[in-house]
PDB file of C-alpha atoms and ligand atoms in Angstrom:
ATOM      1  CA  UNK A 167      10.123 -12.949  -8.634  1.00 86.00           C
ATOM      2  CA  UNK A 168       8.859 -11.203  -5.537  1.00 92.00           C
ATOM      3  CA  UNK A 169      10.745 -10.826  -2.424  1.00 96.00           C
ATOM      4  CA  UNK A 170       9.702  -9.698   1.198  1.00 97.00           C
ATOM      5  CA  UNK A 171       6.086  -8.802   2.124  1.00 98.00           C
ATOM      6  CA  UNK A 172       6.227  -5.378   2.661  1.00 98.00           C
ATOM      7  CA  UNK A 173       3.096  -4.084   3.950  1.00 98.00           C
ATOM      8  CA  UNK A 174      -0.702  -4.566   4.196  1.00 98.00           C
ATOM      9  CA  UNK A 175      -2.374  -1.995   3.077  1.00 98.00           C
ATOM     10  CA  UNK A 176      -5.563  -1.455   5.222  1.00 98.00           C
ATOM     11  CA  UNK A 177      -8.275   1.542   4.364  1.00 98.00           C
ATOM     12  CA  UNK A 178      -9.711   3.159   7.373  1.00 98.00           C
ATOM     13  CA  UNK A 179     -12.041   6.193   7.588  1.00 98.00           C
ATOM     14  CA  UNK A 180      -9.890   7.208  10.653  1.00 98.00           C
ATOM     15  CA  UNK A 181      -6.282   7.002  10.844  1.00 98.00           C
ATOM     16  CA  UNK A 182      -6.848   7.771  15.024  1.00 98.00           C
ATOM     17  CA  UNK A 183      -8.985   5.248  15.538  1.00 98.00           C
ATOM     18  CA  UNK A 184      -7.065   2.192  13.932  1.00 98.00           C
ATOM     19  CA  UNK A 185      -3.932   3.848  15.676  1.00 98.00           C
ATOM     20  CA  UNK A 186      -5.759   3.400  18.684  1.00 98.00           C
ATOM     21  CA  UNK A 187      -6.445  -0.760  17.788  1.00 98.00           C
ATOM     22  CA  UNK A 188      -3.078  -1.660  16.769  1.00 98.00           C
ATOM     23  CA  UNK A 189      -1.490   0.319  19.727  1.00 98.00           C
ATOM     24  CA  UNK A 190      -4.373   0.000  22.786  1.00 98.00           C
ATOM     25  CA  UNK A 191      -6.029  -3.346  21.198  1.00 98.00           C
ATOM     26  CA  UNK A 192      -3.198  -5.157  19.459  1.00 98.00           C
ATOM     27  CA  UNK A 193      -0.271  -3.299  21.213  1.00 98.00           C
ATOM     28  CA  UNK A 194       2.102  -2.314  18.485  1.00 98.00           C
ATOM     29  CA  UNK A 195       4.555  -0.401  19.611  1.00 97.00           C
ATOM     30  CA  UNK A 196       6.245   1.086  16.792  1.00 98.00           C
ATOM     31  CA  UNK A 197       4.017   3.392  14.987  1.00 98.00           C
ATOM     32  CA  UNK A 198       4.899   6.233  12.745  1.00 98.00           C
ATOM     33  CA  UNK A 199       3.510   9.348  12.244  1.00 97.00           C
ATOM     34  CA  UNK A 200       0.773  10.137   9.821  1.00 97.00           C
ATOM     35  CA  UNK A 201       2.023  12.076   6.673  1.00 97.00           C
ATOM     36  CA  UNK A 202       0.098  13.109   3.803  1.00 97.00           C
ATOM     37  CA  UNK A 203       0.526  12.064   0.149  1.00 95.00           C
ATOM     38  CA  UNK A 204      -0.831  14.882  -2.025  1.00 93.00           C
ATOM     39  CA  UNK A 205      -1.057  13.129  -5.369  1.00 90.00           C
ATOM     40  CA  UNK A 206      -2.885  10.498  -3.900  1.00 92.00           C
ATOM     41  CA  UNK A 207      -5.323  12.747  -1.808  1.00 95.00           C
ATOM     42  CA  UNK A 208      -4.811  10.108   1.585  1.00 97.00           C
ATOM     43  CA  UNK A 209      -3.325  10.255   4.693  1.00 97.00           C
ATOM     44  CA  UNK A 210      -0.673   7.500   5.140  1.00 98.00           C
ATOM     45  CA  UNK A 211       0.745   5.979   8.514  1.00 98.00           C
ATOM     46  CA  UNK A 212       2.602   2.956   9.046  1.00 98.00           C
ATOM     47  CA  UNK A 213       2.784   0.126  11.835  1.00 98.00           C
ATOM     48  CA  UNK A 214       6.016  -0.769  12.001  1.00 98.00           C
ATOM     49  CA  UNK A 215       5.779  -4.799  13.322  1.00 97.00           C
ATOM     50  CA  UNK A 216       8.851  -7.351  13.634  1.00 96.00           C
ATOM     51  CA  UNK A 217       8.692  -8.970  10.065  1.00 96.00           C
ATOM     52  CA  UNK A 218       6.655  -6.127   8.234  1.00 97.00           C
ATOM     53  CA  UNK A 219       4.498  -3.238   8.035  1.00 98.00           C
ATOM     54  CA  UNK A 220       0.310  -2.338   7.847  1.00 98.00           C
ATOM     55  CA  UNK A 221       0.093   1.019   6.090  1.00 98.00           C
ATOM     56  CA  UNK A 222      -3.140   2.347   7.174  1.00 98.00           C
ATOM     57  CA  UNK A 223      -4.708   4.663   4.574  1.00 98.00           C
ATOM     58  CA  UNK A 224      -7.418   7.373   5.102  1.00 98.00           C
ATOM     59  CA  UNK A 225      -8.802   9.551   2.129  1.00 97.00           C
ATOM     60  CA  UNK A 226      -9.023  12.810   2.595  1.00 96.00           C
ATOM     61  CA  UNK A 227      -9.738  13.662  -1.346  1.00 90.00           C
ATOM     62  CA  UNK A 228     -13.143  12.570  -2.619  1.00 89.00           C
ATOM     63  CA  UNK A 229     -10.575  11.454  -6.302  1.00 86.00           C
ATOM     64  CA  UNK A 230      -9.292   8.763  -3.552  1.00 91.00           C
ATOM     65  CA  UNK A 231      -9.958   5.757  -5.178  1.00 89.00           C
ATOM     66  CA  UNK A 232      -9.886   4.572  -1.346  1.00 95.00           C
ATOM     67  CA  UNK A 233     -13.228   7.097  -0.953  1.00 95.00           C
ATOM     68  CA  UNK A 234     -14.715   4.246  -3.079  1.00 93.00           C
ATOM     69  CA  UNK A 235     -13.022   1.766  -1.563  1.00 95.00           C
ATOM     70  CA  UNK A 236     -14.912   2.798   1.419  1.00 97.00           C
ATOM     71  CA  UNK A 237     -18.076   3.523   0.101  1.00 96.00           C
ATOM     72  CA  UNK A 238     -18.500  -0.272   0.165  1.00 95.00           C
ATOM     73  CA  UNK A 239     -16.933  -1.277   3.015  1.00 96.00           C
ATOM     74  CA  UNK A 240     -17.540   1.815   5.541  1.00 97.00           C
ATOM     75  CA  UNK A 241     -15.569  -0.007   8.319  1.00 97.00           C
ATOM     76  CA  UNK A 242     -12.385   0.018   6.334  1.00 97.00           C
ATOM     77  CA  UNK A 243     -10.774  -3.111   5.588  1.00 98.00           C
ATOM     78  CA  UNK A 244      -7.452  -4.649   3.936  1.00 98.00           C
ATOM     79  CA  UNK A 245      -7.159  -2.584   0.622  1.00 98.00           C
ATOM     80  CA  UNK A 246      -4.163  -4.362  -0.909  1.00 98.00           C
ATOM     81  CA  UNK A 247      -0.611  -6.537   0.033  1.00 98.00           C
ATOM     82  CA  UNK A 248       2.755  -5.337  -1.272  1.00 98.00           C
ATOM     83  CA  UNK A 249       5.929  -7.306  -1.744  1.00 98.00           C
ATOM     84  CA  UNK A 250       9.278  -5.914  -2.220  1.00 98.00           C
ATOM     85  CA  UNK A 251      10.772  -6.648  -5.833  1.00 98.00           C
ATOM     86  CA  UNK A 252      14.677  -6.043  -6.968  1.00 97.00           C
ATOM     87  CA  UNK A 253      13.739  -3.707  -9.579  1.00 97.00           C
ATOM     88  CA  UNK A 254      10.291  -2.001 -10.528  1.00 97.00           C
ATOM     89  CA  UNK A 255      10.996  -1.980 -14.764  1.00 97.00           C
ATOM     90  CA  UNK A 256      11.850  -5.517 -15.524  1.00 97.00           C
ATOM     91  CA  UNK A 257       9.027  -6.957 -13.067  1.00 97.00           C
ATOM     92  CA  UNK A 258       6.700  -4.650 -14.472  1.00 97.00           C
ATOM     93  CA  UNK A 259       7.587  -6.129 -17.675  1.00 97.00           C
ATOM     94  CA  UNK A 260       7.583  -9.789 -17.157  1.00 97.00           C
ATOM     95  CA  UNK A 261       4.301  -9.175 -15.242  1.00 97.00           C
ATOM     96  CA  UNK A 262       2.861  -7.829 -18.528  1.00 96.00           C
ATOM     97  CA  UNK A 263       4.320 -10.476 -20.601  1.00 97.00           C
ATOM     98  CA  UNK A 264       2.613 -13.100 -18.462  1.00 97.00           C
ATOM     99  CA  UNK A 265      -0.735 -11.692 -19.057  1.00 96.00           C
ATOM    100  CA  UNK A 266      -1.091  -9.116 -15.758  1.00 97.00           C
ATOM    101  CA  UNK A 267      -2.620  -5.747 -16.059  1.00 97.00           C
ATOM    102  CA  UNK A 268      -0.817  -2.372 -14.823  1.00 97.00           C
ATOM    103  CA  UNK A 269      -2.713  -0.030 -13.252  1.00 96.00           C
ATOM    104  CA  UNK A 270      -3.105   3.571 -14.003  1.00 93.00           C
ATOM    105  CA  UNK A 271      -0.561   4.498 -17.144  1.00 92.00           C
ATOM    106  CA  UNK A 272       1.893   1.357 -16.176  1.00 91.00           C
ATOM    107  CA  UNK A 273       4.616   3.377 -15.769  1.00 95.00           C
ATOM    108  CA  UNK A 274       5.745   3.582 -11.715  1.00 97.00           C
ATOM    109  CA  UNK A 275       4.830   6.195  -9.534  1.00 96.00           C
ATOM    110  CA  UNK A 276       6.961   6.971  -6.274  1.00 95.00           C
ATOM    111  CA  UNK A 277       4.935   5.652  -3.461  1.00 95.00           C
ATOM    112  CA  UNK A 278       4.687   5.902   0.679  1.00 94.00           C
ATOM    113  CA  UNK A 279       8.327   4.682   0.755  1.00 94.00           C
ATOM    114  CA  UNK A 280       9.684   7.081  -1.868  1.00 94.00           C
ATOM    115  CA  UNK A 281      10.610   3.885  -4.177  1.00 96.00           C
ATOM    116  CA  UNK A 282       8.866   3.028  -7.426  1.00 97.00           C
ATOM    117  CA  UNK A 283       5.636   1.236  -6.974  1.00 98.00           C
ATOM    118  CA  UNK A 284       2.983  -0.639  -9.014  1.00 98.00           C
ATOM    119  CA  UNK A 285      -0.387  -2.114  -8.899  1.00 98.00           C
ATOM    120  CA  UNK A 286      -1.597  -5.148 -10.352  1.00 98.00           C
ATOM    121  CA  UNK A 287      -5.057  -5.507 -11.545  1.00 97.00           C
ATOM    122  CA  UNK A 288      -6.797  -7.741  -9.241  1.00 97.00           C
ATOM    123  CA  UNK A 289      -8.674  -9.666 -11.598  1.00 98.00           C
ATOM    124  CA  UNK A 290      -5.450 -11.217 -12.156  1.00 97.00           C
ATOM    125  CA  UNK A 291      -4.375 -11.590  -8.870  1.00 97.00           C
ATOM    126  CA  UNK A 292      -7.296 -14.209  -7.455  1.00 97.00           C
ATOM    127  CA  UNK A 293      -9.132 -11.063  -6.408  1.00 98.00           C
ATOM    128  CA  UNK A 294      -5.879  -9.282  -4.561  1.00 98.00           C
ATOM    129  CA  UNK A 295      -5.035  -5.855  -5.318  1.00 98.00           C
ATOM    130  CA  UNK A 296      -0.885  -6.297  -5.524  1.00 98.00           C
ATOM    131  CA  UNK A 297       1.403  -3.606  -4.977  1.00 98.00           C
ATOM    132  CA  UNK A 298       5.070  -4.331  -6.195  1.00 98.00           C
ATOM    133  CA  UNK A 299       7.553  -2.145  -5.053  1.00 98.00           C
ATOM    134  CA  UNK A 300      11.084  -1.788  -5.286  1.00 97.00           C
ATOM    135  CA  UNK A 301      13.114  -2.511  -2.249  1.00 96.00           C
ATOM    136  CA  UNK A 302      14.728   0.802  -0.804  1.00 89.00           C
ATOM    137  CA  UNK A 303      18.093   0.744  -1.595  1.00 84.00           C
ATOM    138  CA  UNK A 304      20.238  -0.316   2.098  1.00 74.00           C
ATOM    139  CA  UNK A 305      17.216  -1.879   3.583  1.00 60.00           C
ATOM    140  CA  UNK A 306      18.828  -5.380   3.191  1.00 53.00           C
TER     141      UNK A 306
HETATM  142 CO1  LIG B 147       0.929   0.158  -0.115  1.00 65.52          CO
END
């Protein structure tokens, strides 16, 4: 069953720019730097708020599935929601068993918080791309 909401994903075409709304516009406070994530071909930074977190995403790799993300919404916009699950195998697993399609191979990759993540198909999801990762171990 799924814990804590984690994070919103949200796509941007510029990391600097939606810095600039959640810190000038909104004012967050707590905001990370941007790293990069290799595999994934994005840049990744996160907004660190009281009860969770918006990881802002910018593509730097044209293989980015967020490239196409953007292609149709050229603004950016909320890519996907993630909640925080005990542990990644045996979710993964009863999400299967109730009928909900893995991404990519189905087996977890190590995401933005260096815990084992996976996506659920959104078809499944009412039209929600879910992330399910595992919660990192001393965060509770
Ligand atoms: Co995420």
């Amino acid at each position: 069953m799924i814990g804590k909401l984690n994070h919103v994903g949200v796509a941007t075409p510029s990391i600097e720019d939606s810095v600039r709304l959640y810190r000038d516009m909104l004012g967050a406070t707590d905001i990370g730097e941007k790293f990069s994530m290799p595999d994934q071909g994005v840049w990744v930074c996160f907004v660190n708020l009281p009860n969770a977190q918006i990881e802002l995403i910018e593509p730097y790799d044209d293989a980015s599935p967020i490239k196409n993300f953007l292609k149709t919404n050229p603004a950016g916009g909320q890519h996907h929601v993630c909640f925080e699950v005990e542990d990644i195998l045996k979710t993964r697993d009863e999400m299967k068993a109730k009928g909900a399609r893995v991404l990519g191979t189905g087996e977890p990759r190590i995401g933005a918080h260096g815990v084992p993540i996976i996506f659920l198909h959104p078809k499944d999801m009412g039209g929600v791309l879910v992330e399910l990762m595992e919660t990192p171990k001393g965060a509770h």
